[in-house]
PDB file of C-alpha atoms and ligand atoms in Angstrom:
ATOM      1  CA  UNK A 251     102.824 145.012 143.744  1.00 55.00           C
ATOM      2  CA  UNK A 252     102.837 145.842 139.988  1.00 79.00           C
ATOM      3  CA  UNK A 253     100.172 143.506 138.876  1.00 91.00           C
ATOM      4  CA  UNK A 254      97.895 145.105 136.410  1.00 96.00           C
ATOM      5  CA  UNK A 255      94.157 144.727 135.672  1.00 97.00           C
ATOM      6  CA  UNK A 256      93.840 142.552 132.445  1.00 96.00           C
ATOM      7  CA  UNK A 257      90.564 144.643 131.592  1.00 97.00           C
ATOM      8  CA  UNK A 258      91.661 147.920 131.698  1.00 98.00           C
ATOM      9  CA  UNK A 259      95.504 147.915 132.701  1.00 97.00           C
ATOM     10  CA  UNK A 260      94.672 149.733 136.076  1.00 97.00           C
ATOM     11  CA  UNK A 261      96.529 148.732 139.089  1.00 97.00           C
ATOM     12  CA  UNK A 262      95.464 145.980 141.181  1.00 96.00           C
ATOM     13  CA  UNK A 263      95.244 146.401 144.852  1.00 96.00           C
ATOM     14  CA  UNK A 264      95.046 143.538 147.143  1.00 94.00           C
ATOM     15  CA  UNK A 265      92.326 144.107 149.577  1.00 94.00           C
ATOM     16  CA  UNK A 266      89.477 142.383 151.451  1.00 94.00           C
ATOM     17  CA  UNK A 267      86.333 143.135 149.533  1.00 93.00           C
ATOM     18  CA  UNK A 268      82.575 142.786 149.892  1.00 95.00           C
ATOM     19  CA  UNK A 269      81.315 141.223 146.563  1.00 95.00           C
ATOM     20  CA  UNK A 270      77.786 140.714 145.375  1.00 95.00           C
ATOM     21  CA  UNK A 271      77.194 137.516 143.431  1.00 96.00           C
ATOM     22  CA  UNK A 272      74.210 136.509 141.336  1.00 96.00           C
ATOM     23  CA  UNK A 273      73.310 133.138 140.165  1.00 94.00           C
ATOM     24  CA  UNK A 274      70.095 132.617 138.466  1.00 93.00           C
ATOM     25  CA  UNK A 275      67.568 134.126 141.127  1.00 93.00           C
ATOM     26  CA  UNK A 276      69.952 133.836 144.186  1.00 96.00           C
ATOM     27  CA  UNK A 277      72.125 136.711 145.029  1.00 97.00           C
ATOM     28  CA  UNK A 278      74.808 136.115 147.637  1.00 97.00           C
ATOM     29  CA  UNK A 279      76.636 138.993 149.169  1.00 97.00           C
ATOM     30  CA  UNK A 280      80.026 137.755 150.421  1.00 96.00           C
ATOM     31  CA  UNK A 281      81.979 139.769 152.976  1.00 96.00           C
ATOM     32  CA  UNK A 282      85.676 139.323 153.634  1.00 95.00           C
ATOM     33  CA  UNK A 283      86.872 138.246 150.039  1.00 95.00           C
ATOM     34  CA  UNK A 284      90.319 138.502 149.612  1.00 94.00           C
ATOM     35  CA  UNK A 285      90.837 139.860 146.229  1.00 95.00           C
ATOM     36  CA  UNK A 286      92.637 141.827 143.869  1.00 96.00           C
ATOM     37  CA  UNK A 287      90.632 144.994 143.069  1.00 95.00           C
ATOM     38  CA  UNK A 288      91.295 147.413 140.135  1.00 96.00           C
ATOM     39  CA  UNK A 289      91.690 150.969 141.219  1.00 96.00           C
ATOM     40  CA  UNK A 290      90.297 152.125 137.825  1.00 97.00           C
ATOM     41  CA  UNK A 291      87.539 149.940 136.774  1.00 97.00           C
ATOM     42  CA  UNK A 292      86.714 148.273 140.288  1.00 94.00           C
ATOM     43  CA  UNK A 293      86.876 144.552 138.685  1.00 94.00           C
ATOM     44  CA  UNK A 294      87.761 141.959 141.477  1.00 94.00           C
ATOM     45  CA  UNK A 295      89.873 139.261 140.826  1.00 95.00           C
ATOM     46  CA  UNK A 296      89.921 136.256 143.016  1.00 94.00           C
ATOM     47  CA  UNK A 297      92.545 133.830 144.002  1.00 90.00           C
ATOM     48  CA  UNK A 298      91.956 130.231 142.998  1.00 90.00           C
ATOM     49  CA  UNK A 299      91.506 128.989 146.662  1.00 93.00           C
ATOM     50  CA  UNK A 300      89.177 132.150 147.425  1.00 94.00           C
ATOM     51  CA  UNK A 301      87.213 131.345 144.123  1.00 94.00           C
ATOM     52  CA  UNK A 302      86.714 127.847 145.351  1.00 95.00           C
ATOM     53  CA  UNK A 303      85.075 128.903 148.536  1.00 94.00           C
ATOM     54  CA  UNK A 304      83.058 131.333 146.913  1.00 95.00           C
ATOM     55  CA  UNK A 305      81.961 128.860 144.410  1.00 95.00           C
ATOM     56  CA  UNK A 306      80.982 126.412 147.029  1.00 94.00           C
ATOM     57  CA  UNK A 307      79.120 129.133 149.054  1.00 94.00           C
ATOM     58  CA  UNK A 308      76.930 129.911 145.970  1.00 95.00           C
ATOM     59  CA  UNK A 309      76.251 126.331 144.995  1.00 95.00           C
ATOM     60  CA  UNK A 310      75.251 125.947 148.625  1.00 95.00           C
ATOM     61  CA  UNK A 311      72.732 129.072 148.588  1.00 96.00           C
ATOM     62  CA  UNK A 312      71.326 128.076 145.223  1.00 95.00           C
ATOM     63  CA  UNK A 313      70.837 124.484 146.474  1.00 95.00           C
ATOM     64  CA  UNK A 314      69.081 125.983 149.337  1.00 96.00           C
ATOM     65  CA  UNK A 315      66.859 128.139 147.120  1.00 95.00           C
ATOM     66  CA  UNK A 316      67.622 131.252 148.996  1.00 95.00           C
ATOM     67  CA  UNK A 317      66.899 134.585 147.214  1.00 97.00           C
ATOM     68  CA  UNK A 318      69.560 136.744 149.137  1.00 97.00           C
ATOM     69  CA  UNK A 319      72.124 135.799 151.465  1.00 95.00           C
ATOM     70  CA  UNK A 320      75.051 137.536 153.217  1.00 96.00           C
ATOM     71  CA  UNK A 321      78.013 135.591 154.262  1.00 94.00           C
ATOM     72  CA  UNK A 322      81.312 136.335 155.611  1.00 94.00           C
ATOM     73  CA  UNK A 323      84.342 134.434 154.533  1.00 90.00           C
ATOM     74  CA  UNK A 324      86.583 133.369 157.548  1.00 78.00           C
ATOM     75  CA  UNK A 325      90.015 135.015 157.274  1.00 66.00           C
ATOM     76  CA  UNK A 326      92.392 132.430 155.436  1.00 58.00           C
ATOM     77  CA  UNK A 327      94.923 130.850 157.657  1.00 64.00           C
ATOM     78  CA  UNK A 328      98.344 132.125 157.194  1.00 65.00           C
ATOM     79  CA  UNK A 329     100.232 129.843 155.026  1.00 64.00           C
ATOM     80  CA  UNK A 330     103.495 129.054 156.109  1.00 59.00           C
TER      81      UNK A 330
HETATM   82 ZN1   ZN B 512      90.465 147.440 135.542  1.00 81.91          ZN
END
């Protein structure tokens, strides 16, 4: 609550998003990404842990040389 988009100042909403990532010739569409999404400009901001998971997925896809991959992140376990 109360977080603001650093790009446009819009309100950030925590949601589970489907986000496309492009790395070179590889396109990876990641579903189930827990992100804070700006209501105004639509920019999505990932938390550190989620960003790490997405980065690992992207690196794996690039390493395998896939052109298009659709993956679903497993829900993060509830942290105590
Ligand atoms: Zn924004």
